[in-house]
C-alpha positions as CSV (number, residue, x, y, z in Angstrom):
1,S,5.4,60.1,-46.5
2,S,5.1,56.6,-45.2
3,G,8.8,56.1,-44.4
4,I,9.1,53.2,-46.8
5,N,11.7,53.2,-49.4
6,A,10.1,51.6,-52.4
7,E,13.4,50.4,-53.9
8,Y,14.8,48.6,-50.8
9,G,11.7,48.1,-48.6
10,V,13.6,49.8,-45.8
11,N,11.8,51.9,-43.1
12,A,13.4,55.3,-43.2
13,D,11.4,56.7,-40.2
14,P,13.8,57.5,-37.3
15,D,11.0,57.1,-34.8
16,L,10.3,53.5,-35.9
17,W,14.1,52.8,-35.7
18,E,14.0,53.7,-32.0
19,E,11.0,51.4,-31.6
20,E,12.9,48.6,-33.3
21,K,15.9,49.2,-31.1
22,A,13.7,49.0,-28.0
23,M,12.2,45.8,-29.2
24,S,15.5,44.2,-29.7
25,K,16.6,45.1,-26.2
26,R,13.5,43.4,-24.9
27,Y,14.4,40.3,-26.9
28,V,17.9,40.3,-25.4
29,V,16.3,40.4,-21.9
30,L,14.1,37.3,-22.9
31,R,17.2,35.5,-24.2
32,V,19.0,36.1,-21.0
33,C,16.0,34.7,-19.1
34,R,16.0,31.7,-21.2
35,I,19.7,31.1,-20.6
36,F,19.0,31.3,-16.8
37,R,16.2,28.9,-17.1
38,I,18.5,26.4,-18.9
39,I,21.2,26.8,-16.2
40,R,18.5,26.1,-13.6
41,I,17.6,22.8,-15.3
42,F,21.3,21.8,-15.2
43,K,21.4,22.6,-11.5
44,F,18.3,20.4,-11.0
45,V,20.1,17.5,-12.9
46,R,22.9,17.6,-10.4
47,H,20.5,16.9,-7.5
48,S,18.5,14.1,-9.2
49,Q,20.2,10.7,-9.0
50,D,17.8,9.3,-11.8
51,L,18.7,12.1,-14.2
52,I,22.4,11.7,-13.5
53,L,22.0,8.0,-14.3
54,I,20.2,8.8,-17.6
55,V,23.0,11.2,-18.5
56,K,25.7,8.6,-17.7
57,V,23.9,6.0,-19.8
58,V,23.7,8.5,-22.8
59,I,27.3,9.3,-22.5
60,H,28.3,5.7,-22.2
61,A,26.2,4.8,-25.4
62,K,27.4,7.7,-27.5
63,K,28.9,5.5,-30.2
64,E,25.8,3.4,-30.6
65,L,23.6,6.5,-30.6
66,G,25.8,8.1,-33.3
67,L,25.6,4.9,-35.4
68,L,21.8,5.0,-35.0
69,V,21.7,8.6,-36.3
70,I,23.9,7.8,-39.2
71,L,21.8,4.8,-40.2
72,L,18.6,6.8,-39.8
73,G,20.0,9.5,-42.1
74,I,21.1,6.9,-44.7
75,F,17.8,5.1,-44.6
76,T,15.9,8.4,-44.8
77,I,17.8,9.5,-48.0
78,T,17.5,6.0,-49.5
79,F,13.8,5.6,-49.0
80,G,13.0,9.3,-49.8
81,S,14.9,8.9,-53.1
82,I,13.0,5.6,-53.9
83,M,9.7,7.3,-53.2
84,Y,10.6,10.4,-55.3
85,Y,11.6,8.2,-58.3
86,T,8.6,5.9,-58.0
87,E,5.8,8.4,-57.2
88,N,7.0,11.6,-59.0
89,E,5.2,10.9,-62.2
90,S,1.8,9.8,-60.6
91,N,1.8,12.4,-57.8
92,P,4.1,15.3,-58.7
93,V,2.5,17.7,-56.2
94,M,3.4,15.7,-53.2
95,F,6.8,14.3,-54.5
96,N,8.2,17.2,-56.4
97,S,11.8,16.7,-54.9
98,I,13.8,14.1,-53.1
99,M,13.7,16.1,-50.0
100,Q,9.9,15.8,-50.0
101,G,10.3,12.1,-50.4
102,C,12.7,12.2,-47.4
103,W,10.1,14.2,-45.4
104,W,7.5,11.5,-46.4
105,S,9.8,8.7,-45.1
106,I,10.4,10.5,-41.8
107,V,6.8,11.3,-41.0
């Protein structure tokens, strides 16, 4: 038997379950290493005056940056919708939904 349940597509072989458990433990170790790497970057930011200045500027301009993101979203949806409604009949493969029109407006 192949260990595959045809109805659910689930592997019923206990040996493969153990392999999957071992693989998931390896991924946990990789995730922990990534977290330590991110923490190390934050420690580096504390010692660099230029990076501290950039962080302060971004924090100081958070209202303006928020407005920029909101306007970008509004324009993306607007122009994506316009492209969908104008180009859908002539090019239905590329513009088959408003979200594809939004993707076009971003890219």
